CSV table of C-alpha atoms and ligand atoms in Angstrom, one decimal:
chain,number,residue,atom,x,y,z
A,1,MET,CA,-36.6,11.5,-27.0
A,2,LYS,CA,-40.3,12.4,-27.2
A,3,PHE,CA,-40.8,16.6,-26.2
A,4,ASP,CA,-43.8,17.6,-24.5
A,5,ARG,CA,-45.4,21.1,-25.4
A,6,HIS,CA,-43.0,23.2,-22.8
A,7,GLY,CA,-40.4,21.5,-25.6
A,8,VAL,CA,-39.1,19.4,-22.2
A,9,GLY,CA,-37.8,16.0,-23.2
A,10,SER,CA,-39.6,13.0,-21.3
A,11,THR,CA,-36.2,12.4,-19.5
A,12,LYS,CA,-37.4,10.6,-16.4
A,13,PRO,CA,-35.6,7.3,-16.5
A,14,LEU,CA,-32.8,8.9,-18.3
A,15,GLY,CA,-33.0,11.5,-15.4
A,16,VAL,CA,-33.0,9.2,-12.5
A,17,VAL,CA,-30.2,7.3,-14.0
A,18,VAL,CA,-28.0,10.4,-13.9
A,19,LEU,CA,-29.0,11.3,-10.5
A,20,VAL,CA,-28.9,7.7,-9.0
A,21,THR,CA,-24.6,7.8,-10.7
A,22,VAL,CA,-24.0,11.2,-9.2
A,23,LEU,CA,-25.2,9.9,-5.8
A,24,VAL,CA,-23.2,6.9,-5.7
A,25,ALA,CA,-20.3,8.9,-7.0
A,26,LEU,CA,-20.6,11.6,-4.4
A,27,THR,CA,-20.3,8.3,-1.9
A,28,GLY,CA,-17.0,8.6,-3.2
A,29,CYS,CA,-16.7,12.0,-1.3
A,30,GLN,CA,-17.2,10.7,2.2
A,31,GLY,CA,-14.1,10.1,4.5
A,32,PRO,CA,-11.9,8.6,6.3
A,33,PHE,CA,-9.6,8.1,3.1
A,34,PRO,CA,-7.7,5.2,4.6
A,35,GLN,CA,-5.5,4.7,1.6
A,36,SER,CA,-5.9,7.6,-0.2
A,37,THR,CA,-3.4,9.5,-1.6
A,38,PHE,CA,-4.9,12.7,-1.9
A,39,SER,CA,-4.6,12.8,1.9
A,40,PRO,CA,-0.7,12.7,2.1
A,41,THR,CA,0.7,12.4,5.8
A,42,SER,CA,4.7,12.6,5.0
A,43,GLU,CA,6.6,15.1,2.6
A,44,PHE,CA,7.5,12.7,0.2
A,45,ALA,CA,3.6,11.8,-0.5
A,46,ASP,CA,3.0,15.8,-0.4
A,47,ASP,CA,5.6,15.9,-3.0
A,48,LEU,CA,3.7,13.1,-4.8
A,49,ASN,CA,0.1,14.6,-4.5
A,50,GLY,CA,1.9,18.2,-5.7
A,51,LEU,CA,3.1,16.2,-9.1
A,52,PHE,CA,-0.5,14.5,-9.2
A,53,MET,CA,-2.4,17.8,-9.2
A,54,LEU,CA,0.3,19.5,-11.6
A,55,ILE,CA,-0.6,16.8,-13.9
A,56,PHE,CA,-4.5,16.5,-13.4
A,57,TRP,CA,-4.1,20.7,-13.8
A,58,TRP,CA,-2.6,20.2,-17.0
A,59,GLY,CA,-5.0,17.5,-18.2
A,60,VAL,CA,-8.0,20.0,-17.7
A,61,VAL,CA,-6.1,22.9,-20.0
A,62,VAL,CA,-5.5,20.2,-22.8
A,63,PHE,CA,-9.2,19.1,-22.5
A,64,VAL,CA,-10.7,22.2,-22.3
A,65,GLY,CA,-8.5,23.4,-24.7
A,66,VAL,CA,-9.2,21.1,-27.6
A,67,GLU,CA,-13.2,20.6,-26.5
A,68,VAL,CA,-13.6,24.6,-27.2
A,69,VAL,CA,-11.9,24.2,-30.6
A,70,VAL,CA,-13.8,21.1,-31.4
A,71,LEU,CA,-16.8,23.0,-30.5
A,72,TYR,CA,-16.1,26.1,-32.4
A,73,VAL,CA,-14.9,24.3,-35.7
A,74,LEU,CA,-18.3,22.1,-35.4
A,75,TYR,CA,-20.3,25.4,-35.1
A,76,ARG,CA,-18.0,27.5,-37.9
A,77,PHE,CA,-17.8,25.0,-40.5
A,78,ARG,CA,-21.1,22.9,-40.3
A,79,ALA,CA,-22.5,22.4,-43.7
A,80,ARG,CA,-25.1,24.8,-44.9
A,81,PRO,CA,-27.2,25.3,-48.0
A,82,ASP,CA,-25.4,27.1,-50.8
A,83,VAL,CA,-21.8,27.5,-48.9
A,84,PRO,CA,-18.8,26.0,-50.8
A,85,ASP,CA,-16.7,23.3,-49.2
A,86,PRO,CA,-13.9,25.4,-47.1
A,87,THR,CA,-10.5,25.0,-48.4
A,88,PRO,CA,-8.2,22.9,-46.7
A,89,VAL,CA,-4.7,23.8,-45.1
A,90,HIS,CA,-1.5,22.0,-46.8
A,91,GLY,CA,1.6,22.8,-45.3
A,92,HIS,CA,1.2,25.6,-43.0
A,93,THR,CA,4.5,26.0,-41.7
A,94,ALA,CA,3.2,28.3,-38.3
A,95,LEU,CA,0.8,25.7,-37.5
A,96,GLU,CA,3.1,22.9,-38.0
A,97,ILE,CA,5.5,24.7,-35.5
A,98,ALA,CA,2.7,25.6,-32.9
A,99,TRP,CA,1.5,21.9,-32.8
A,100,THR,CA,4.7,20.7,-32.2
A,101,LEU,CA,5.9,22.9,-29.8
A,102,ALA,CA,2.5,23.1,-27.6
A,103,PRO,CA,2.7,19.5,-26.7
A,104,ALA,CA,6.5,19.4,-25.8
A,105,MET,CA,6.6,22.3,-23.6
A,106,ILE,CA,3.5,20.9,-21.6
A,107,ILE,CA,5.9,17.3,-21.7
A,108,VAL,CA,8.5,19.7,-20.3
A,109,PHE,CA,6.7,21.5,-17.8
A,110,ILE,CA,5.3,17.5,-16.3
A,111,ALA,CA,8.8,16.2,-16.6
A,112,VAL,CA,11.1,18.9,-15.1
A,113,PRO,CA,9.4,19.0,-11.6
A,114,THR,CA,8.2,14.8,-11.4
A,115,ILE,CA,12.5,14.7,-12.2
A,116,GLN,CA,13.1,17.3,-9.4
A,117,VAL,CA,10.8,15.0,-7.1
A,118,LEU,CA,11.9,11.8,-8.0
A,119,TRP,CA,15.7,13.3,-7.6
A,120,LYS,CA,14.8,14.9,-4.3
A,121,ASP,CA,14.1,11.7,-2.4
A,122,ALA,CA,16.7,9.4,-4.3
A,123,GLY,CA,19.2,12.0,-3.0
A,124,ALA,CA,17.7,12.8,0.8
A,125,ASP,CA,20.4,13.0,3.2
A,126,THR,CA,19.8,9.8,5.2
A,127,SER,CA,22.7,9.8,8.0
A,128,ASP,CA,20.3,10.2,10.7
A,129,ALA,CA,17.3,8.0,9.1
A,130,LEU,CA,16.1,5.1,10.9
A,131,GLN,CA,16.6,2.3,8.7
A,132,ILE,CA,14.2,0.0,8.2
A,133,GLN,CA,14.9,-3.6,5.7
A,134,VAL,CA,11.5,-4.9,4.3
A,135,VAL,CA,11.5,-8.0,2.8
A,136,GLY,CA,8.5,-9.5,0.7
A,137,HIS,CA,7.2,-12.5,1.2
A,138,GLN,CA,4.2,-14.7,-0.4
A,139,TRP,CA,2.0,-13.2,1.3
A,140,TRP,CA,3.5,-11.1,4.1
A,141,TRP,CA,5.9,-8.4,5.3
A,142,GLU,CA,9.0,-9.3,7.5
A,143,PHE,CA,10.2,-5.7,8.6
A,144,ARG,CA,13.7,-5.9,10.6
A,145,TYR,CA,15.2,-2.9,12.9
A,146,PRO,CA,19.3,-3.7,12.6
A,147,GLU,CA,19.4,-0.7,14.7
A,148,TYR,CA,17.5,-2.5,17.5
A,149,GLY,CA,17.8,-5.9,16.8
A,150,ILE,CA,14.2,-6.4,16.5
A,151,THR,CA,12.3,-8.3,13.7
A,152,THR,CA,8.3,-7.8,13.0
A,153,ALA,CA,5.8,-8.9,10.5
A,154,ASN,CA,3.2,-7.1,9.2
A,155,ASP,CA,3.3,-4.0,11.7
A,156,LEU,CA,5.8,-1.3,10.6
A,157,HIS,CA,6.5,1.0,13.4
A,158,LEU,CA,7.3,4.8,12.4
A,159,LEU,CA,8.9,8.0,14.5
A,160,GLN,CA,6.9,11.1,13.5
A,161,GLY,CA,9.7,13.8,12.4
A,162,ARG,CA,12.6,11.0,12.1
A,163,PRO,CA,13.0,10.2,8.4
A,164,VAL,CA,12.7,6.6,7.3
A,165,GLU,CA,14.7,4.9,4.9
A,166,LEU,CA,13.3,1.6,3.7
A,167,GLN,CA,15.4,-0.7,2.3
A,168,LEU,CA,13.0,-3.3,0.3
A,169,THR,CA,13.6,-6.4,-1.7
A,170,SER,CA,12.0,-9.9,-1.7
A,171,ALA,CA,12.4,-13.4,-0.2
A,172,ASP,CA,10.3,-14.7,-3.8
A,173,VAL,CA,8.6,-13.0,-6.4
A,174,ILE,CA,8.2,-9.4,-7.1
A,175,HIS,CA,6.1,-7.5,-4.5
A,176,SER,CA,5.4,-3.8,-4.4
A,177,PHE,CA,5.6,-1.7,-1.2
A,178,TRP,CA,2.7,0.7,-0.9
A,179,LEU,CA,1.7,2.9,1.5
A,180,PRO,CA,-0.7,5.3,-0.1
A,181,ARG,CA,-1.1,8.2,2.4
A,182,LEU,CA,3.1,8.2,3.3
A,183,GLY,CA,5.0,7.1,0.3
A,184,GLY,CA,5.6,4.2,-2.8
A,185,LYS,CA,5.3,2.4,-5.1
A,186,ARG,CA,8.2,0.7,-4.8
A,187,ASP,CA,9.0,-2.8,-6.5
A,188,MET,CA,10.9,-5.4,-4.0
A,189,MET,CA,12.6,-7.8,-6.0
A,190,LEU,CA,14.7,-10.8,-5.0
A,191,GLY,CA,18.6,-9.7,-5.3
A,192,ARG,CA,18.2,-6.3,-5.5
A,193,THR,CA,17.5,-3.8,-2.7
A,194,ASN,CA,15.2,-0.4,-3.5
A,195,ARG,CA,14.8,2.5,-1.5
A,196,LEU,CA,12.3,4.7,-0.4
A,197,VAL,CA,13.0,7.8,2.3
A,198,PHE,CA,10.0,9.7,3.8
A,199,THR,CA,9.5,11.4,7.1
A,200,PRO,CA,6.2,11.0,8.7
A,201,ASP,CA,4.4,14.1,9.5
A,202,SER,CA,1.5,12.5,11.9
A,203,VAL,CA,0.7,10.3,14.6
A,204,GLY,CA,-1.4,7.4,13.6
A,205,GLU,CA,-2.1,4.3,11.7
A,206,PHE,CA,-1.9,4.3,8.2
A,207,LEU,CA,-2.9,0.9,6.0
A,208,GLY,CA,-0.4,-0.4,3.2
A,209,GLN,CA,-0.3,-3.4,1.0
A,210,CYS,CA,1.6,-5.4,-1.9
A,211,ALA,CA,0.8,-3.4,-5.4
A,212,GLU,CA,2.0,-5.5,-7.5
A,213,PHE,CA,0.4,-8.9,-8.5
A,214,CYS,CA,2.4,-11.7,-6.6
A,215,GLY,CA,0.1,-15.0,-6.5
A,216,THR,CA,-3.1,-16.6,-5.2
A,217,SER,CA,-3.2,-13.7,-1.8
A,218,HIS,CA,-2.1,-11.0,-3.6
A,219,ALA,CA,-4.8,-9.1,-2.2
A,220,ASN,CA,-4.3,-10.3,1.1
A,221,MET,CA,-0.7,-9.3,1.6
A,222,ARG,CA,-1.3,-6.0,3.9
A,223,PHE,CA,0.2,-4.1,6.6
A,224,ARG,CA,0.0,-1.6,8.8
A,225,ALA,CA,2.3,1.6,9.8
A,226,PHE,CA,1.8,3.2,13.0
A,227,VAL,CA,3.5,6.8,13.4
A,228,HIS,CA,4.3,6.7,17.3
A,229,ALA,CA,5.2,9.8,18.8
A,230,PRO,CA,9.1,9.7,20.0
A,231,ALA,CA,7.9,8.8,23.9
A,232,ASP,CA,5.2,5.8,22.3
A,233,PHE,CA,8.2,4.8,19.9
A,234,ALA,CA,11.1,4.2,22.5
A,235,SER,CA,8.5,2.1,24.6
A,236,TRP,CA,7.6,0.0,22.2
A,237,VAL,CA,11.3,-0.6,21.2
A,238,GLU,CA,12.0,-1.5,24.8
A,239,GLY,CA,8.8,-4.0,24.8
A,240,GLN,CA,10.2,-5.6,21.3
A,241,ALA,CA,13.7,-5.9,22.7
A,242,THR,CA,12.7,-7.7,26.1
A,243,PRO,CA,13.6,-11.9,25.5
A,244,PRO,CA,10.5,-13.7,25.9
A,245,ALA,CA,9.7,-14.7,29.8
A,246,PRO,CA,11.7,-17.5,31.1
A,247,GLU,CA,10.2,-21.2,30.7
A,248,ALA,CA,9.5,-21.3,34.4
A,249,THR,CA,6.9,-18.5,34.7
A,250,LEU,CA,4.9,-19.8,31.8
A,251,SER,CA,1.1,-21.4,33.1
A,252,GLU,CA,1.0,-24.9,32.6
A,253,LEU,CA,-1.1,-24.4,29.6
A,254,GLU,CA,1.5,-22.0,27.9
A,255,GLN,CA,3.9,-24.7,28.5
A,256,GLN,CA,2.2,-27.6,26.8
A,257,GLY,CA,1.9,-25.1,23.7
A,258,LEU,CA,5.5,-24.0,23.6
A,259,GLU,CA,6.2,-28.3,24.2
A,260,ALA,CA,4.1,-28.2,20.8
A,261,PHE,CA,5.6,-25.4,19.1
A,262,ARG,CA,9.2,-27.4,19.7
A,263,ALA,CA,7.8,-30.9,18.8
A,264,VAL,CA,9.6,-32.2,15.8
A,265,ARG,CA,6.9,-33.6,13.5
A,266,THR,CA,7.0,-35.9,10.5
A,267,PRO,CA,7.6,-34.6,7.5
A,268,ALA,CA,10.5,-31.9,9.3
A,269,SER,CA,8.6,-28.9,7.6
A,270,ASN,CA,5.3,-29.7,9.6
A,271,SER,CA,7.2,-28.5,12.8
A,272,CYS,CA,6.9,-24.9,13.9
A,273,ILE,CA,10.7,-24.5,14.6
A,274,ALA,CA,11.4,-25.2,11.0
A,275,CYS,CA,10.2,-22.1,9.9
A,276,HIS,CA,9.7,-19.5,12.7
A,277,ALA,CA,12.3,-17.9,15.3
A,278,ILE,CA,11.4,-16.9,18.9
A,279,ARG,CA,14.6,-15.8,20.9
A,280,GLY,CA,16.5,-18.8,22.6
A,281,ILE,CA,14.3,-21.2,21.2
A,282,SER,CA,14.2,-21.3,17.4
A,283,PHE,CA,15.8,-20.1,14.4
A,284,GLY,CA,13.8,-20.3,11.3
A,285,VAL,CA,13.3,-17.8,8.5
A,286,LEU,CA,10.9,-19.1,6.0
A,287,GLY,CA,8.1,-17.9,8.2
A,288,PRO,CA,7.5,-14.5,10.3
A,289,ASP,CA,9.7,-14.2,13.2
A,290,LEU,CA,7.3,-15.2,16.2
A,291,ASN,CA,8.9,-12.9,18.9
A,292,HIS,CA,6.5,-10.6,20.7
A,293,VAL,CA,3.6,-12.4,18.4
A,294,GLY,CA,1.1,-11.5,20.7
A,295,SER,CA,1.7,-7.7,20.7
A,296,ARG,CA,1.2,-7.6,16.9
A,297,SER,CA,-2.3,-6.1,15.7
A,298,THR,CA,-2.8,-8.4,13.1
A,299,LEU,CA,-2.1,-11.8,11.6
A,300,ALA,CA,-1.9,-13.7,8.4
A,301,GLY,CA,-0.5,-11.1,6.2
A,302,GLY,CA,-2.6,-8.1,8.2
A,303,ILE,CA,-5.6,-9.6,7.0
A,304,LEU,CA,-6.9,-11.3,10.6
A,305,ASP,CA,-7.2,-9.3,13.6
A,306,ASN,CA,-5.0,-11.2,16.2
A,307,THR,CA,-7.6,-12.8,18.2
A,308,ALA,CA,-7.5,-16.0,20.0
A,309,GLU,CA,-9.8,-17.3,17.7
A,310,ASN,CA,-8.5,-16.1,14.6
A,311,LEU,CA,-5.0,-17.7,15.9
A,312,ALA,CA,-7.0,-20.9,16.4
A,313,GLY,CA,-8.3,-20.9,12.9
A,314,TRP,CA,-5.2,-20.0,11.4
A,315,LEU,CA,-3.8,-22.8,13.2
A,316,ARG,CA,-5.9,-25.3,12.2
A,317,ASP,CA,-6.0,-24.4,8.7
A,318,PRO,CA,-3.9,-21.8,7.2
A,319,ALA,CA,-5.2,-21.7,3.5
A,320,ALA,CA,-9.0,-21.4,4.9
A,321,MET,CA,-8.0,-18.1,6.5
A,322,LYS,CA,-5.7,-17.1,3.8
A,323,PRO,CA,-6.0,-19.1,-0.1
A,324,GLY,CA,-2.7,-20.4,-1.3
A,325,SER,CA,-0.8,-19.7,2.2
A,326,LEU,CA,2.6,-21.3,2.5
A,327,MET,CA,2.0,-22.7,5.9
A,328,PRO,CA,0.7,-25.6,5.4
A,329,ALA,CA,-2.1,-27.8,8.1
A,330,ILE,CA,-0.3,-29.8,10.2
A,331,GLY,CA,-2.8,-31.7,11.6
A,332,LEU,CA,-2.6,-30.8,14.9
A,333,SER,CA,-5.2,-31.5,17.7
A,334,GLU,CA,-7.8,-29.2,19.1
A,335,GLU,CA,-5.5,-29.3,22.4
A,336,GLU,CA,-2.4,-28.6,20.6
A,337,ILE,CA,-4.2,-25.5,19.0
A,338,ALA,CA,-5.6,-24.3,22.5
A,339,ALA,CA,-2.0,-24.4,23.7
A,340,LEU,CA,0.0,-23.2,21.1
A,341,VAL,CA,-2.8,-20.4,21.0
A,342,ALA,CA,-2.1,-19.6,25.1
A,343,TYR,CA,1.6,-19.6,24.3
A,344,LEU,CA,1.7,-17.6,21.4
A,345,ARG,CA,-0.2,-14.7,23.2
A,346,SER,CA,1.8,-14.9,25.9
A,347,LEU,CA,4.6,-13.6,23.8
A,348,GLN,CA,3.3,-10.2,24.6
B,401,LIG,CU1,2.8,-9.2,-2.7
B,401,LIG,CU2,1.4,-8.6,-4.2
């Protein structure tokens, strides 16, 4: 670095780099924070955030302590002419005890509150909790409400102020449930059920996603949680519990869609009914339950807005919308697609 006559370095390029870096970093401070664990909206997420802050501040104490000692030693023992080398310290019992005890104490200060939070969540009283079975699939989410006989996909509906107990499992590989502002992450494994308990404290819409690499479209495995006030939740339940409209009330196009849905194709795995369930029509379980699919916020693992255009694109070529999609392109004609879109969207 060159110095001008004021002793100031010609730091223009470096200054610009620092300024730009700081500005870019500051943009991270601008809200909203849809997936930030730092704006918790459940008591469990509050506890997790508290633990993070505790560990962060212990990290700050250790960092500052170490840096102060390093700077002091650099200054105090720097090489100077005519000063002999300092005497090395060996076998200083007090020092040995001090630098063994200090880290051990810090670990205790971190471990005790961590275990308290783990036990609090694991031992939470769930007698009054809303029970929801969550099944991870490549690459979408299934949410079942045994209390109400409802099954939905990619939209998780919760109740403000009522504890929820999620029973998490997988239909295939390992996934991880992560709803940053309410709680998580928790692994979802085939043949095992993990629990997650929390009580949402704010009405709103919250984003979640899979947090364990689970194949091609892991990054496209998202979901939305809707936390409702009690009256809104009751009307959502009522809507979902309603059976599909009788066939006779469907429009002509919707009826054609229902026929296309029911059609048995070759190979049989190309039939909609082989994988999807609609009450009174089919019982497939490999793909999302399609009861009330028209009322959902998204399609295809939470990545597409639930619009007629996106649904048509999805039916035409699922893998083009979600790479690796396990739903095949089944070679539907444009007429069949238009009819299926009309029928599926009528399932409100
Ligand atoms: Cu499921 Cu990543």
